[in-house]
Coordinates of C-alpha atoms and ligand atoms in Angstrom, one line a residue:
M1 CA -26.6 -19.3 12.4
D2 CA -24.0 -21.4 14.3
Y3 CA -23.2 -21.2 18.0
L4 CA -20.6 -22.9 20.3
K5 CA -21.6 -24.9 23.3
I6 CA -18.8 -25.1 25.7
Q7 CA -18.7 -27.3 28.8
G8 CA -16.2 -26.1 31.5
T9 CA -13.0 -28.2 31.3
P10 CA -10.6 -28.9 34.2
S11 CA -7.6 -28.8 32.0
L12 CA -6.2 -28.9 28.4
S13 CA -3.3 -30.9 27.1
G14 CA -1.4 -31.9 24.0
T15 CA -0.5 -29.7 21.0
I16 CA -2.2 -27.1 18.8
K17 CA -0.9 -26.3 15.3
I18 CA -1.0 -22.6 14.6
S19 CA -2.3 -21.5 11.2
G20 CA -1.0 -18.8 8.8
A21 CA -1.8 -15.3 9.9
K22 CA -5.0 -13.8 8.7
N23 CA -3.6 -10.2 9.0
A24 CA -0.5 -11.1 6.9
S25 CA -2.6 -13.0 4.3
L26 CA -4.9 -10.0 3.6
P27 CA -2.3 -7.5 2.4
L28 CA -0.3 -10.2 0.6
I29 CA -3.4 -11.3 -1.3
A30 CA -4.0 -7.6 -2.3
M31 CA -0.4 -7.4 -3.3
C32 CA -1.1 -10.0 -6.0
I33 CA -2.8 -7.2 -8.0
L34 CA 0.7 -5.9 -8.6
A35 CA 1.9 -9.2 -10.1
K36 CA 2.4 -10.0 -13.8
N37 CA 2.5 -13.7 -13.0
K38 CA 0.3 -16.2 -11.2
V39 CA 1.1 -16.1 -7.5
K40 CA 1.1 -19.2 -5.3
I41 CA 0.5 -18.6 -1.6
N42 CA 1.0 -21.4 1.0
N43 CA 0.0 -21.7 4.6
L44 CA -3.1 -19.7 4.0
P45 CA -5.6 -20.0 6.9
D46 CA -9.0 -21.3 6.2
V47 CA -11.0 -18.3 7.6
V48 CA -13.9 -16.3 6.2
D49 CA -12.0 -13.0 5.9
I50 CA -9.6 -14.6 3.4
K51 CA -12.5 -16.0 1.4
T52 CA -14.1 -12.5 1.4
L53 CA -11.0 -10.9 -0.1
L54 CA -10.5 -13.6 -2.6
K55 CA -14.1 -13.2 -3.7
L56 CA -13.5 -9.5 -4.1
L57 CA -10.5 -10.3 -6.3
S58 CA -12.6 -12.7 -8.3
N59 CA -15.4 -10.0 -8.7
L60 CA -12.7 -7.7 -10.2
G61 CA -11.8 -10.3 -12.8
S62 CA -9.0 -12.3 -11.2
E63 CA -8.9 -16.1 -11.0
C64 CA -8.3 -17.8 -7.7
S65 CA -7.7 -21.6 -7.6
F66 CA -7.7 -23.2 -4.2
G67 CA -5.9 -26.2 -2.7
V68 CA -5.6 -27.2 1.0
N69 CA -4.3 -24.1 2.7
E70 CA -3.1 -22.7 -0.5
V71 CA -4.3 -20.5 -3.4
V72 CA -3.0 -19.6 -6.8
I73 CA -4.0 -16.0 -7.8
D74 CA -4.0 -14.9 -11.4
T75 CA -4.8 -11.2 -11.7
S76 CA -3.8 -10.9 -15.4
M77 CA -7.4 -10.8 -16.5
M78 CA -8.4 -8.3 -13.9
H79 CA -10.4 -5.4 -15.5
E80 CA -12.8 -4.0 -12.8
T81 CA -11.5 -1.3 -10.5
K82 CA -14.5 -0.9 -8.2
A83 CA -14.7 -2.6 -4.8
T84 CA -18.4 -2.4 -4.1
Y85 CA -20.3 -1.9 -0.8
E86 CA -21.6 -5.5 -0.7
I87 CA -18.1 -6.8 0.0
V88 CA -16.5 -4.0 1.8
K89 CA -19.3 -3.8 4.4
T90 CA -18.5 -7.3 5.4
M91 CA -14.8 -6.7 5.9
R92 CA -13.0 -3.4 6.5
A93 CA -9.7 -4.8 5.3
S94 CA -11.0 -4.7 1.8
I95 CA -9.6 -1.2 1.8
L96 CA -6.3 -2.9 1.1
V97 CA -7.1 -3.2 -2.6
L98 CA -7.3 0.6 -2.9
C99 CA -3.5 1.2 -3.5
P100 CA -2.6 -1.8 -5.6
I101 CA -5.6 -1.2 -8.0
L102 CA -4.8 2.5 -8.2
A103 CA -1.1 1.8 -8.7
R104 CA -1.8 -0.6 -11.5
F105 CA -4.8 0.9 -13.3
G106 CA -4.5 4.6 -12.5
H107 CA -8.0 4.7 -11.0
C108 CA -9.9 2.9 -8.3
E109 CA -13.2 3.1 -6.4
V110 CA -13.7 1.5 -3.0
S111 CA -16.7 1.8 -0.8
L112 CA -16.0 3.6 2.4
P113 CA -15.7 1.0 5.1
G114 CA -17.7 3.0 7.7
G115 CA -17.4 2.4 11.5
C116 CA -17.3 -0.9 13.2
A117 CA -18.0 -2.5 16.6
I118 CA -14.6 -1.5 18.1
G119 CA -14.5 2.1 17.0
Q120 CA -14.7 4.6 14.1
R121 CA -11.6 3.4 12.3
P122 CA -11.3 6.1 9.7
I123 CA -9.0 5.8 6.6
D124 CA -8.0 9.4 6.4
L125 CA -4.3 8.6 6.7
H126 CA -4.4 6.3 3.7
L127 CA -6.1 9.0 1.6
K128 CA -3.9 11.9 2.8
A129 CA -0.8 9.8 1.9
L130 CA -2.1 8.9 -1.5
E131 CA -2.9 12.6 -2.3
K132 CA 0.7 13.5 -1.4
M133 CA 1.7 10.9 -3.9
G134 CA -0.2 12.7 -6.6
A135 CA -3.6 10.9 -6.5
V136 CA -6.8 13.0 -6.9
I137 CA -9.3 11.7 -4.3
E138 CA -13.0 12.4 -4.1
I139 CA -15.6 11.0 -1.8
K140 CA -18.8 10.4 -3.7
A141 CA -21.9 8.7 -2.5
G142 CA -20.1 6.6 0.0
Y143 CA -17.2 5.7 -2.2
V144 CA -13.6 6.7 -2.3
E145 CA -12.7 7.5 -5.9
A146 CA -9.0 7.8 -6.5
K147 CA -7.3 8.8 -9.8
A148 CA -3.7 8.9 -10.8
P149 CA -3.8 8.6 -14.6
K150 CA -0.1 9.5 -14.9
G151 CA 0.9 7.2 -12.1
L152 CA 1.9 7.9 -8.5
K153 CA 5.0 9.8 -7.4
G154 CA 7.4 8.9 -4.7
C155 CA 7.5 11.4 -1.8
E156 CA 7.9 11.6 2.0
I157 CA 4.9 10.4 4.0
I158 CA 4.8 11.2 7.7
F159 CA 1.9 9.2 9.3
D160 CA 0.3 11.2 12.1
K161 CA -0.5 7.9 13.8
I162 CA 0.9 4.4 13.3
T163 CA -1.5 2.5 11.0
V164 CA -1.1 -1.1 10.0
T165 CA -3.3 -1.3 6.9
G166 CA -2.4 2.3 6.1
T167 CA 1.3 1.4 6.0
A168 CA 0.6 -1.8 3.9
N169 CA -1.5 0.2 1.5
I170 CA 1.1 2.9 0.9
V171 CA 3.9 0.4 0.6
M172 CA 2.0 -1.2 -2.3
A173 CA 1.3 2.2 -3.9
A174 CA 5.0 3.1 -3.5
A175 CA 6.1 -0.2 -5.1
L176 CA 4.8 1.0 -8.5
A177 CA 5.3 4.7 -8.0
D178 CA 7.9 6.8 -9.8
G179 CA 10.9 7.4 -7.5
V180 CA 11.5 6.9 -3.8
T181 CA 8.8 7.0 -1.1
T182 CA 9.8 7.4 2.5
I183 CA 7.2 6.4 5.1
V184 CA 8.0 7.9 8.5
N185 CA 6.1 6.5 11.5
A186 CA 5.5 3.2 9.6
A187 CA 3.9 0.2 11.4
R188 CA 6.4 -2.4 12.4
E189 CA 4.0 -5.4 12.8
P190 CA 5.4 -8.7 11.5
E191 CA 2.5 -8.7 8.9
V192 CA 3.8 -5.4 7.4
V193 CA 7.4 -6.8 7.5
Q194 CA 6.4 -9.9 5.5
L195 CA 4.7 -7.7 2.9
C196 CA 7.9 -5.6 2.5
E197 CA 10.1 -8.7 2.4
I198 CA 8.0 -10.3 -0.4
L199 CA 8.0 -7.1 -2.4
N200 CA 11.8 -6.8 -1.8
D201 CA 12.3 -10.3 -3.1
S202 CA 10.2 -9.4 -6.1
G203 CA 12.6 -6.6 -7.2
I204 CA 11.2 -3.6 -5.2
T205 CA 14.1 -2.4 -3.1
I206 CA 12.9 -1.5 0.4
E207 CA 15.2 -0.2 3.1
G208 CA 14.4 -0.1 6.8
I209 CA 12.1 -3.2 6.8
G210 CA 10.9 -3.7 10.4
T211 CA 11.7 -0.1 11.4
A212 CA 9.6 3.0 11.7
V213 CA 11.1 4.5 8.5
L214 CA 10.6 2.6 5.2
K215 CA 12.3 3.7 2.0
I216 CA 10.7 2.2 -1.0
Q217 CA 12.3 2.5 -4.5
G218 CA 9.3 2.5 -6.9
N219 CA 9.7 0.9 -10.3
G220 CA 7.7 3.5 -12.3
G221 CA 4.6 1.3 -12.9
K222 CA 5.8 -2.1 -14.0
L223 CA 4.0 -5.2 -12.8
I224 CA 6.3 -7.4 -10.8
D225 CA 7.2 -11.1 -10.7
I226 CA 6.2 -12.7 -7.3
Q227 CA 7.6 -16.2 -6.4
P228 CA 5.6 -18.6 -4.3
F229 CA 5.7 -17.8 -0.6
S230 CA 4.3 -19.1 2.7
I231 CA 2.3 -16.9 5.2
I232 CA 3.9 -16.3 8.6
P233 CA 2.2 -18.0 11.7
D234 CA -0.7 -16.2 13.2
R235 CA 0.6 -14.6 16.4
I236 CA -2.8 -13.6 17.6
E237 CA -4.2 -17.1 17.2
A238 CA -1.1 -18.4 19.0
G239 CA -1.6 -15.8 21.8
T240 CA -5.2 -16.9 22.1
Y241 CA -4.2 -20.6 22.6
L242 CA -1.5 -19.5 25.1
C243 CA -4.4 -17.9 27.0
A244 CA -6.4 -21.1 26.7
G245 CA -3.5 -22.9 28.3
A246 CA -3.1 -20.2 31.0
I247 CA -6.8 -19.8 31.9
T248 CA -7.1 -23.6 32.4
N249 CA -3.6 -23.6 34.0
S250 CA -2.5 -26.5 31.8
E251 CA 0.5 -27.6 29.9
L252 CA -0.1 -26.9 26.2
T253 CA 2.3 -26.9 23.2
L254 CA 1.8 -24.7 20.2
T255 CA 3.5 -25.8 17.0
D256 CA 4.3 -23.9 13.7
V257 CA 4.5 -20.7 15.7
E258 CA 7.1 -17.9 15.6
P259 CA 8.0 -17.2 19.3
K260 CA 9.8 -13.9 18.6
H261 CA 6.5 -12.4 17.3
L262 CA 5.0 -13.1 20.7
D263 CA 7.6 -11.4 23.0
A264 CA 5.1 -8.9 24.5
V265 CA 2.4 -11.6 25.1
L266 CA 4.9 -14.0 26.6
A267 CA 6.3 -11.3 28.9
K268 CA 2.8 -10.6 30.3
L269 CA 2.1 -14.3 30.8
E270 CA 5.4 -14.6 32.6
E271 CA 4.5 -11.6 34.9
M272 CA 1.3 -13.6 35.6
G273 CA 3.4 -16.6 36.8
F274 CA 3.6 -18.8 33.7
S275 CA 6.8 -20.3 32.3
F276 CA 7.6 -21.5 28.8
T277 CA 9.8 -23.8 26.9
T278 CA 10.4 -22.6 23.4
T279 CA 12.2 -23.9 20.3
S280 CA 12.5 -22.1 17.0
N281 CA 8.9 -22.9 16.1
T282 CA 7.1 -24.3 19.2
I283 CA 6.1 -22.8 22.6
T284 CA 5.0 -24.9 25.5
I285 CA 3.2 -23.1 28.4
H286 CA 3.6 -24.6 31.8
P287 CA 1.1 -24.3 34.7
T288 CA 1.8 -22.0 37.7
D289 CA 1.1 -22.3 41.4
E290 CA -0.6 -18.9 41.5
I291 CA -2.0 -16.7 38.6
K292 CA -0.9 -13.2 39.5
P293 CA -2.7 -10.0 38.4
V294 CA -1.2 -7.9 35.6
K295 CA -1.0 -4.3 34.1
I296 CA -1.5 -4.1 30.4
I297 CA -1.4 -1.2 28.0
T298 CA -2.2 -1.9 24.3
Q299 CA 0.1 -0.3 21.9
E300 CA 1.5 -0.8 18.4
Y301 CA 4.0 -3.6 17.8
P302 CA 6.4 -4.5 19.4
A303 CA 4.3 -3.6 22.4
F304 CA 1.3 -5.5 23.7
P305 CA -1.3 -6.0 20.9
T306 CA -4.8 -4.7 21.1
D307 CA -5.9 -7.9 19.4
M308 CA -4.9 -9.8 22.6
Q309 CA -6.6 -7.4 25.0
A310 CA -10.0 -9.2 25.3
Q311 CA -8.3 -12.6 25.8
F312 CA -6.1 -11.3 28.7
M313 CA -9.2 -9.8 30.3
A314 CA -10.8 -13.2 30.4
L315 CA -7.6 -14.6 31.9
A316 CA -7.3 -11.7 34.4
T317 CA -10.6 -12.9 36.0
Q318 CA -8.7 -15.9 37.2
A319 CA -5.7 -14.0 38.7
N320 CA -5.5 -13.5 42.4
G321 CA -5.8 -9.7 42.7
T322 CA -6.6 -6.6 40.7
S323 CA -5.5 -6.3 37.0
V324 CA -5.6 -3.1 35.1
I325 CA -6.0 -3.1 31.3
E326 CA -5.7 0.1 29.3
E327 CA -6.9 0.1 25.6
R328 CA -5.0 2.8 23.7
L329 CA -5.8 2.0 20.1
F330 CA -9.5 1.7 19.7
E331 CA -12.1 3.8 21.5
N332 CA -14.8 1.1 21.9
R333 CA -12.9 -2.2 22.3
F334 CA -14.6 -3.3 25.5
M335 CA -17.7 -4.9 24.2
H336 CA -16.7 -8.2 25.8
V337 CA -16.8 -6.6 29.3
S338 CA -20.6 -6.8 29.7
E339 CA -20.7 -10.4 28.5
L340 CA -17.9 -11.4 30.9
Q341 CA -19.8 -9.6 33.7
R342 CA -22.8 -11.7 32.9
M343 CA -20.7 -14.8 33.5
G344 CA -19.7 -13.4 36.9
A345 CA -16.6 -11.4 36.2
E346 CA -15.9 -8.4 38.4
I347 CA -14.8 -5.7 35.9
S348 CA -15.3 -2.0 36.2
L349 CA -14.8 0.4 33.3
N350 CA -13.5 3.9 33.4
G351 CA -13.1 5.3 29.9
H352 CA -10.4 3.3 28.2
I353 CA -9.3 1.6 31.4
A354 CA -10.8 -1.7 32.7
T355 CA -10.1 -2.9 36.2
V356 CA -10.5 -6.6 36.8
N357 CA -10.9 -8.0 40.3
G358 CA -9.9 -11.7 40.5
K359 CA -10.2 -14.4 41.2
T360 CA -13.9 -14.9 40.4
E361 CA -15.7 -18.1 39.6
L362 CA -17.4 -17.8 36.3
S363 CA -20.7 -19.4 35.5
G364 CA -21.8 -20.7 32.1
T365 CA -24.6 -18.9 30.4
D366 CA -25.7 -17.5 27.0
V367 CA -23.3 -14.9 25.7
M368 CA -23.1 -12.9 22.5
A369 CA -19.9 -12.5 20.4
T370 CA -19.5 -8.9 19.3
D371 CA -16.2 -8.8 17.4
L372 CA -13.5 -11.2 16.4
R373 CA -11.2 -11.1 19.4
A374 CA -14.0 -10.4 21.9
S375 CA -15.5 -13.7 20.8
S376 CA -12.4 -15.6 21.6
A377 CA -12.4 -14.1 25.1
L378 CA -15.9 -15.5 25.6
V379 CA -14.7 -19.0 24.5
L380 CA -11.8 -18.8 26.9
A381 CA -14.1 -17.8 29.7
G382 CA -16.4 -20.7 28.7
L383 CA -13.5 -23.2 29.1
I384 CA -13.3 -22.6 32.8
A385 CA -16.9 -21.6 33.6
K386 CA -19.1 -23.7 35.8
G387 CA -21.7 -25.5 33.6
E388 CA -22.4 -24.7 30.0
T389 CA -21.6 -21.6 28.0
D390 CA -23.4 -20.9 24.7
V391 CA -21.4 -18.4 22.6
H392 CA -23.8 -17.0 20.0
R393 CA -23.0 -15.1 16.7
I394 CA -19.7 -17.0 16.2
Y395 CA -19.6 -15.8 12.6
H396 CA -17.2 -13.2 14.2
L397 CA -14.9 -16.1 15.3
D398 CA -15.1 -17.7 11.8
R399 CA -13.7 -14.5 10.3
G400 CA -10.3 -15.1 11.9
Y401 CA -9.9 -18.4 13.7
D402 CA -9.1 -21.5 11.6
A403 CA -10.9 -24.6 12.9
L404 CA -11.1 -23.2 16.4
E405 CA -13.4 -25.8 17.9
M406 CA -11.5 -28.7 16.3
K407 CA -8.2 -27.4 17.7
L408 CA -9.7 -26.9 21.2
K409 CA -11.4 -30.3 21.1
N410 CA -8.1 -32.0 20.1
A411 CA -6.6 -30.4 23.2
G412 CA -9.3 -31.9 25.4
A413 CA -11.9 -29.1 25.5
N414 CA -15.6 -29.9 25.4
V415 CA -16.7 -27.7 22.6
Q416 CA -19.5 -28.3 20.1
R417 CA -20.7 -26.3 17.1
L418 CA -24.5 -26.3 16.9
K419 CA -27.2 -24.5 14.9
E420 CA -29.4 -21.9 16.5
Ligands
LIG1 C1 -5.0 -3.6 12.0 C2 -5.4 -5.1 12.2 C3 -6.3 -5.2 13.4 C4 -5.6 -4.6 14.6 C5 -5.1 -3.2 14.3 C6 -4.2 -2.6 15.4 C7 -5.5 -6.0 9.9 C8 -6.3 -6.5 8.8 N1 -6.1 -5.5 11.0 O1 -6.2 -2.9 11.7 O2 -6.5 -6.6 13.7 O3 -6.5 -4.5 15.7 O4 -4.3 -3.2 13.1 O5 -3.1 -3.4 15.6 O6 -4.3 -6.1 9.9 N2 -6.4 5.3 12.2 C9 -6.8 6.6 11.8 N3 -6.8 6.9 10.5 C10 -6.4 6.0 9.5 C11 -6.1 4.7 9.9 C12 -6.1 4.4 11.3 O7 -7.2 7.4 12.6 O8 -6.4 6.4 8.3 C13 -6.5 5.0 13.6 C14 -7.5 3.9 13.9 O9 -8.8 4.4 14.1 C15 -6.9 3.3 15.2 C16 -5.3 3.4 14.9 O10 -5.2 4.4 14.0 O11 -7.2 4.0 16.3 C17 -4.7 2.1 14.5 O12 -5.4 1.6 13.4 P1 -4.8 0.7 12.2 O13 -3.4 0.3 12.6 O14 -5.0 1.4 10.9 O15 -5.7 -0.6 12.3 P2 -6.1 -1.5 11.1 O16 -5.0 -1.5 10.1 O17 -7.5 -1.1 10.6

């Protein structure tokens, strides 16, 4: 198993190129199941979660040919409709194949994803919506078995809660359904927007893209023609490197980024005292005289993302004063707290609210990564800790950060990947 050895660095500098978004790539790869042609995807990040989903597609009979940051997916030979436990257990987002397989073949089996480190994460809303579209769903021996031999029917879906992969899944089901599907309380994340835009460009009329009400005109079951496209920049990767600039109080430029997807993150960094220069696809963060404390509530897009909560907690340890961070989306997304405490952070937890007293000097030690974003918070803490920090179990990081140690090294950090 690999781990990262990080030596505290006084400052970072230079530029970091942002990769394509993992969370946009996943539904877009699943969408290829709806295609009648070979689909070329550009700006694909080189991360393990993407390889996992492509492996799942290959297991189902598709052909995936790789280039550098690109893939061509041919699902014309796809014949299997069962996503087995072996793959789904390694990545919950595998559930994204449920709707496209069901829409195309009229049946699908997907292993139930189960809980994960950050919370229960049920898929009840995906299933309830599919049932409303006419699917018959049974849960058998840990698998969801969905059938719709006569195809899915458009209808009105009102999501009880905003769900990102739930919205993406139902949009894909609706694309091949008979008639119009209206999704009320849809997720508005840029990753959902890109999925809708590509489907729209492929002949599926979707109204309300980027709003909470999506109206999808289904095509009655015909496979679609999808032209080559490029994945949008990863706003969470970008946010993480902005925090790297902020925690080391350095000037750092991100390239190949979409600043407007980062409004909530930039607003919080501004409240903390940082300033920025932005162009259409770059952001430069400038150092501040004093890092100020902040109040953060995680919510659905366009509000502050839960996927940036852990990184801001690491940053808050360097603010002068008390920061308050409230996690509203996941019930157990504070696994990084105890690791940050071991490095000297003063954090108290009360239910879903963390109070961080700064500024504290952090000391390097052995820490354990527990989930993807928690891991990046530990890397950020390691950047400014006194001495050496060894971040173990970085397979979590590899799931979602493309070339993390290379990118940080190029910006002047002292980071090494070693074997346990
Ligand atoms: C996606 C992102 C993840 C991010 C999260 C919230 C991907 C691959 N993952 O996860 O990085 O942290 O959005 O922005 O894009 N819920 C239910 N029932 C359901 C579905 C969801 O109760 O059927 C609940 C969840 O437990 C959670 C909330 O709704 O409390 C939001 O979850 P959801 O938006 O579905 O998260 P994911 O799509 O799994």
